[in-house]
Each structure stands twice: as C-alpha cells, then as structure tokens.
Short mmCIF file of C-alpha atoms in Angstrom, two decimals:
data_model
loop_
_atom_site.label_atom_id
_atom_site.label_comp_id
_atom_site.label_asym_id
_atom_site.label_seq_id
_atom_site.Cartn_x
_atom_site.Cartn_y
_atom_site.Cartn_z
CA MET A 1 107.58 94.81 24.02
CA ALA A 2 104.51 97.03 24.29
CA PHE A 3 102.81 94.29 26.32
CA LEU A 4 105.77 94.07 28.72
CA ASP A 5 105.72 97.85 29.15
CA PHE A 6 102.02 97.64 29.99
CA LEU A 7 102.58 94.68 32.33
CA SER A 8 105.34 96.54 34.15
CA ALA A 9 103.07 99.54 34.69
CA VAL A 10 100.21 97.34 35.93
CA PHE A 11 102.49 95.45 38.32
CA GLY A 12 103.87 98.76 39.56
CA TRP A 13 100.52 100.25 40.46
CA ILE A 14 99.15 96.99 41.93
CA TYR A 15 102.15 96.57 44.23
CA THR A 16 101.83 100.24 45.18
CA LEU A 17 98.18 99.67 46.08
CA SER A 18 98.88 96.40 47.91
CA TRP A 19 101.72 97.82 50.00
CA SER A 20 99.81 101.04 50.65
CA LEU A 21 96.70 99.23 51.91
CA SER A 22 98.83 97.10 54.23
CA PHE A 23 99.69 100.14 56.35
CA TYR A 24 96.15 100.79 57.57
CA SER A 25 95.57 97.65 59.65
CA GLN A 26 97.38 98.74 62.82
CA PRO A 27 96.16 102.33 63.10
CA LEU A 28 92.56 101.24 62.47
CA LEU A 29 92.90 98.48 65.06
CA ASN A 30 94.28 100.97 67.60
CA ILE A 31 91.36 103.30 66.93
CA ARG A 32 88.85 100.48 67.31
CA ARG A 33 90.43 99.38 70.61
CA LYS A 34 91.11 102.99 71.71
CA SER A 35 94.57 101.86 72.72
CA SER A 36 97.99 101.02 71.33
CA SER A 37 98.56 98.30 73.93
CA GLY A 38 99.79 95.00 72.57
CA THR A 39 102.35 96.68 70.31
CA THR A 40 105.33 98.97 70.81
CA VAL A 41 106.36 102.19 69.11
CA ASP A 42 109.49 100.55 67.66
CA PHE A 43 107.89 99.39 64.43
CA PRO A 44 106.01 102.59 63.42
CA PHE A 45 108.81 104.86 64.63
CA ILE A 46 111.61 103.21 62.67
CA ASN A 47 109.27 102.63 59.73
CA THR A 48 108.67 106.39 59.53
CA ILE A 49 112.42 107.04 59.37
CA GLY A 50 112.85 104.28 56.81
CA PHE A 51 110.19 105.55 54.47
CA LEU A 52 111.48 109.11 54.75
CA ALA A 53 114.82 107.75 53.50
CA TYR A 54 113.05 105.78 50.76
CA LEU A 55 111.08 108.87 49.69
CA ILE A 56 114.27 110.93 49.40
CA TYR A 57 116.01 108.15 47.48
CA ASN A 58 113.18 107.66 44.97
CA THR A 59 112.46 111.36 44.47
CA VAL A 60 116.10 112.23 43.80
CA PHE A 61 116.68 109.23 41.51
CA TYR A 62 113.56 110.12 39.54
CA SER A 63 113.96 113.89 39.24
CA SER A 64 117.57 114.98 39.78
CA PRO A 65 119.56 115.48 36.53
CA VAL A 66 122.83 115.36 38.51
CA ILE A 67 122.09 112.03 40.17
CA ARG A 68 120.68 110.49 36.98
CA HIS A 69 123.81 111.57 35.08
CA GLN A 70 126.12 110.10 37.70
CA TYR A 71 124.09 106.89 37.71
CA ALA A 72 124.35 106.64 33.92
CA LEU A 73 128.13 107.08 34.08
CA ARG A 74 128.42 104.09 36.39
CA ASN A 75 125.83 101.89 34.68
CA ASN A 76 126.66 101.87 30.97
CA GLY A 77 124.51 104.87 30.12
CA HIS A 78 121.30 103.39 31.51
CA THR A 79 118.81 105.39 33.59
CA PRO A 80 117.58 104.41 37.07
CA THR A 81 114.64 101.99 37.21
CA VAL A 82 112.60 104.23 39.52
CA ALA A 83 109.01 104.89 38.47
CA LEU A 84 106.48 107.52 39.55
CA ASN A 85 104.54 104.90 41.52
CA ASP A 86 107.66 104.35 43.68
CA ILE A 87 107.50 108.00 44.79
CA VAL A 88 103.75 107.83 45.37
CA PHE A 89 104.15 104.71 47.47
CA ALA A 90 107.02 106.11 49.55
CA ALA A 91 105.22 109.40 50.25
CA HIS A 92 102.01 107.65 51.26
CA ALA A 93 103.87 105.14 53.46
CA PHE A 94 105.78 107.93 55.22
CA LEU A 95 102.59 109.85 55.99
CA VAL A 96 100.63 106.84 57.29
CA CYS A 97 103.55 105.64 59.43
CA ALA A 98 104.00 109.14 60.84
CA VAL A 99 100.31 109.27 61.78
CA LEU A 100 100.55 105.83 63.39
CA THR A 101 103.58 106.94 65.40
CA THR A 102 101.55 109.80 66.91
CA GLN A 103 99.21 107.19 68.42
CA TYR A 104 102.16 106.13 70.60
CA PHE A 105 103.92 109.43 71.24
CA MET A 106 100.75 111.55 71.58
CA PRO A 107 97.96 109.16 72.60
CA SER A 108 95.88 111.89 74.21
CA ILE A 109 95.04 113.49 70.85
CA TRP A 110 93.49 110.16 69.82
CA GLY A 111 91.62 109.72 73.07
CA PHE A 112 93.88 106.82 74.10
CA ASP A 113 95.18 106.10 77.57
CA ARG A 114 98.96 106.03 77.62
CA ALA A 115 100.05 102.42 77.26
CA THR A 116 103.37 100.73 77.87
CA GLY A 117 105.75 100.40 74.94
CA THR A 118 105.62 104.06 73.90
CA ARG A 119 109.37 104.56 74.38
CA PRO A 120 111.65 103.33 71.56
CA SER A 121 114.04 100.55 72.56
CA ARG A 122 117.81 101.04 72.64
CA LEU A 123 118.13 98.78 69.61
CA ILE A 124 115.89 100.98 67.49
CA LEU A 125 117.41 104.23 68.79
CA GLY A 126 120.86 102.85 68.00
CA VAL A 127 119.88 101.99 64.43
CA VAL A 128 118.35 105.42 63.85
CA SER A 129 121.29 107.31 65.38
CA GLY A 130 123.84 105.24 63.50
CA SER A 131 122.01 105.83 60.22
CA PHE A 132 122.09 109.61 60.63
CA VAL A 133 125.79 109.49 61.49
CA ALA A 134 126.58 107.34 58.44
CA VAL A 135 124.79 109.70 56.05
CA ALA A 136 126.52 112.71 57.62
CA ILE A 137 129.94 111.07 57.17
CA ILE A 138 129.33 110.37 53.47
CA ILE A 139 128.12 113.93 52.91
CA PHE A 140 131.33 115.21 54.51
CA VAL A 141 133.42 112.92 52.29
CA VAL A 142 131.63 114.11 49.14
CA LEU A 143 132.05 117.76 50.13
CA SER A 144 135.77 117.08 50.59
CA THR A 145 136.11 115.61 47.08
CA PRO A 146 137.69 117.94 44.48
CA PRO A 147 135.04 119.54 42.22
CA ASP A 148 136.79 118.29 39.06
CA ALA A 149 136.86 114.65 40.21
CA ASP A 150 135.29 112.07 37.90
CA PRO A 151 131.93 111.02 39.50
CA LYS A 152 132.29 107.63 37.78
CA THR A 153 135.18 106.65 40.04
CA ALA A 154 135.32 109.29 42.79
CA TRP A 155 132.97 110.00 45.66
CA ALA A 156 129.88 111.81 44.36
CA TRP A 157 126.39 112.83 45.47
CA LEU A 158 125.15 109.54 44.05
CA ASP A 159 126.97 107.84 46.93
CA VAL A 160 125.04 109.95 49.43
CA ILE A 161 121.77 108.79 47.88
CA TYR A 162 122.97 105.19 47.89
CA THR A 163 123.82 105.55 51.59
CA ILE A 164 120.32 106.87 52.29
CA SER A 165 118.92 103.88 50.41
CA TYR A 166 121.00 101.51 52.53
CA VAL A 167 119.50 103.14 55.61
CA LYS A 168 116.10 102.00 54.35
CA LEU A 169 117.46 98.52 53.69
CA LEU A 170 118.98 98.30 57.19
CA ILE A 171 115.70 99.41 58.75
CA THR A 172 113.83 96.77 56.75
CA LEU A 173 116.22 94.15 58.12
CA VAL A 174 115.50 95.00 61.77
CA LYS A 175 112.04 96.59 61.95
CA TYR A 176 110.09 93.31 62.06
CA ALA A 177 112.22 91.73 64.80
CA PRO A 178 110.26 93.15 67.78
CA GLN A 179 106.95 91.78 66.48
CA LEU A 180 108.44 88.38 65.66
CA VAL A 181 109.79 88.12 69.20
CA PHE A 182 106.49 89.37 70.62
CA ASN A 183 104.56 86.65 68.74
CA PHE A 184 107.06 84.00 69.80
CA ARG A 185 106.89 84.89 73.49
CA ASN A 186 103.10 85.10 73.46
CA ARG A 187 102.75 82.04 71.22
CA SER A 188 100.08 84.00 69.39
CA THR A 189 99.64 86.37 66.48
CA LYS A 190 96.67 88.03 68.16
CA GLY A 191 96.74 91.76 67.47
CA TRP A 192 98.96 91.44 64.39
CA SER A 193 96.85 91.69 61.23
CA ILE A 194 97.55 88.86 58.81
CA TRP A 195 96.07 90.96 56.01
CA GLN A 196 98.92 93.43 56.19
CA ILE A 197 101.28 90.48 55.78
CA LEU A 198 99.41 89.00 52.81
CA LEU A 199 99.23 92.38 51.08
CA ASP A 200 102.90 93.02 51.81
CA PHE A 201 103.83 89.64 50.31
CA LEU A 202 101.83 90.35 47.15
CA GLY A 203 103.50 93.75 46.86
CA GLY A 204 106.95 92.21 47.24
CA VAL A 205 106.35 89.68 44.47
CA LEU A 206 105.07 92.31 42.05
CA SER A 207 107.81 94.81 42.96
CA ILE A 208 110.52 92.33 42.02
CA ALA A 209 108.60 91.28 38.90
CA GLN A 210 108.42 94.91 37.75
CA LEU A 211 112.13 95.41 38.36
CA VAL A 212 113.01 92.28 36.37
CA ILE A 213 110.75 93.31 33.47
CA ASP A 214 112.20 96.84 33.38
CA SER A 215 115.75 95.50 33.40
CA TYR A 216 114.93 93.07 30.58
CA LEU A 217 113.39 95.85 28.50
CA GLN A 218 116.52 97.97 28.93
CA GLY A 219 118.62 95.00 27.85
CA ASP A 220 120.89 95.34 30.86
CA TRP A 221 120.62 93.84 34.34
CA SER A 222 122.23 96.88 35.91
CA GLY A 223 118.63 97.83 36.58
CA ILE A 224 118.90 95.37 39.45
CA THR A 225 122.56 95.79 40.41
CA GLY A 226 122.21 99.58 40.15
CA ASN A 227 119.01 99.60 42.21
CA PRO A 228 119.83 97.06 44.94
CA VAL A 229 117.52 98.54 47.54
CA LYS A 230 114.32 97.95 45.57
CA PHE A 231 115.41 94.39 44.76
CA ALA A 232 116.54 93.54 48.29
CA LEU A 233 113.53 95.25 49.84
CA GLY A 234 111.10 92.91 48.15
CA ASN A 235 113.13 89.81 49.04
CA VAL A 236 113.66 90.73 52.70
CA SER A 237 110.02 91.69 53.18
CA MET A 238 108.81 88.45 51.63
CA LEU A 239 111.11 86.40 53.86
CA TYR A 240 109.65 88.03 56.96
CA ASP A 241 106.14 87.62 55.54
CA VAL A 242 106.67 83.87 55.15
CA VAL A 243 107.73 83.63 58.81
CA PHE A 244 104.71 85.64 59.95
CA MET A 245 102.40 83.47 57.85
CA ALA A 246 103.97 80.35 59.36
CA GLN A 247 103.35 81.77 62.84
CA HIS A 248 99.75 82.65 62.04
CA TYR A 249 98.64 79.64 60.05
CA VAL A 250 100.86 76.86 61.46
CA LEU A 251 102.71 77.54 64.71
CA TYR A 252 100.15 79.63 66.59
CA ARG A 253 96.99 78.89 64.66
CA ASP A 254 93.91 80.17 66.49
CA ASP A 255 91.94 77.17 67.72
CA GLY A 256 89.19 78.61 69.89
CA SER A 257 87.83 81.33 72.10
CA ALA A 258 89.85 80.18 75.11
CA LYS A 259 93.03 80.88 73.21
CA ASP A 260 91.62 84.23 72.12
CA GLY A 261 91.01 85.24 75.72
CA GLU A 262 94.49 84.15 76.78
CA ALA A 263 96.10 86.04 73.89
CA ASP A 264 94.12 89.18 74.67
CA SER A 265 95.32 89.03 78.25
CA LEU A 266 98.93 88.66 77.16
CA LEU A 267 98.64 91.57 74.75
CA GLU A 268 97.28 93.85 77.42
CA SER A 269 100.04 93.20 79.97
CA GLY A 270 103.77 93.55 80.34
CA GLU A 271 104.89 94.76 76.91
CA ASP A 272 107.97 96.45 78.34
CA ARG A 273 109.43 93.15 79.55
CA ARG A 274 109.36 91.92 75.94
CA ARG A 275 111.30 94.84 74.53
CA LEU A 276 114.52 94.31 72.63
CA ASP A 277 116.62 96.58 74.87
#
C-alpha cells in the first residue's frame, strides 16, 4: 500500500505540472506575435470563471471542517479525495487564465493593437450568467433550510459547493467549442498549440489514475461518485484532446509553407464572423 500511496502522490504532482504548463502556450504566442488575433476571448474568459469555481471547490473540500463532515455523512464516513496539489493547480490555472484574459480586454497594457474577438459571445455570456444564478438559487435554498435539519438528507452547504463544482464541469463542456469550430472553418490548427493539448491529455490520464488509486486505498469507490467533477473533468478534457489531435495530425495536417501562409491569412481576418453568437 505504501507504493500505491507514493504512486498516487507522484501522479498528482505530474498531472499538476502537465496541466499547469499547458496554460502558457497561448499567452506566450500572443506576446511573440504582439497580438491576440486568430483567437477570441471566449476561451480564456470562461476558463478564468471555471477555474475560480474549481479553486473554491477544492479549497473548501480540503480545508472546511463543516463541508468535510457533511461529505462524510453522505459517503459512509469517508473523506473527500481532494489533495493539496489540486488546490495548487486550480490557483495557478486561475491566475494564468486571468492574465491571458487581460491580453484581450486590455491589449494596450501589453502593447497589442486591439484585435477582433475581444467581446465574449452570447453563448459564453449566457453560460456565465446562468452559472451565477444557479449558485445564488442554491445558496438561498440552503439559507431557507431549518438549522436543525439533517445535512445527510436535507439541503446543506455541501450542495452549494457541489453546485459550484458543476459550474466548472459545465464550463469544461462548452469552453473548447469555439476553437473546434474555428479549426473546422479554417481547415487548420494554425495558431492552436498542440503542446497544450498533449500536456492536457497527459494530465487527464494521470488525474483519473490518481483518483482511482485513492478510491482503491480507501476501500470505497465513493471517492469517484462523491467527487464527480474531478472524474468527469479528466474524461471530458481527454475527449476534446483526442478531437484536437485528430484535427492536427490527421484532418488538417500541415503539409507545406503554402498551407502555412493560407492559414496565417485566415487567422488574421474575420474572427467575428466565426463567433458562436
């Protein structure tokens, strides 16, 4: 068992490193090109909201005695399978995504010319607004619950944290859609770093592996059923990664400089007509 504990820790920190490194490709590319053209603000903007939700979820699950007690009541006395590296990852991801978002909302501080695609689409604004409303409704329901209600069966603060975690899951489901459509319409992956996809895929595999190991060590698979966001997050991300890899290596494989020039031209023009409004 000591080896599995060690393996879980190693997997945890490697997936944290892999996922964390994957965030740097786009901001560094924007800095090198001195422009955010070729992409839209949708992905970094909604990613920032998503990782703020994920940071809150992980921090509370890891450190709040109230939430951990309520979780144990509903999961046969077991504790949440949230590790310190989950908090480190979420905090780092939130900060990097927030910095990337400023390249779109405040390009002048980076020395960029204002490009198209710096206004969030209606789809993304709808997801963000709906998420805030959903969390507010659950908070109101919990506040309306009698103080002496049993948190095992009644509405409790644990449900608020679960709702925040589902916000992150919802955002993960939709955040890649604009880039997938962009690649499809351009018939190119030019401007979309494949390294961030490969690192994300590696992180997803190791994240799920760590969760399975931790659940096995506890002797109860509620580690997965009680932490659905972490499990689903890895699966959803890997599914998108496979599609992106298929686009890059199979469907729109780069076959020469002529294609490069054409792709560059497409990336520099008309992003607004490709928005998911």
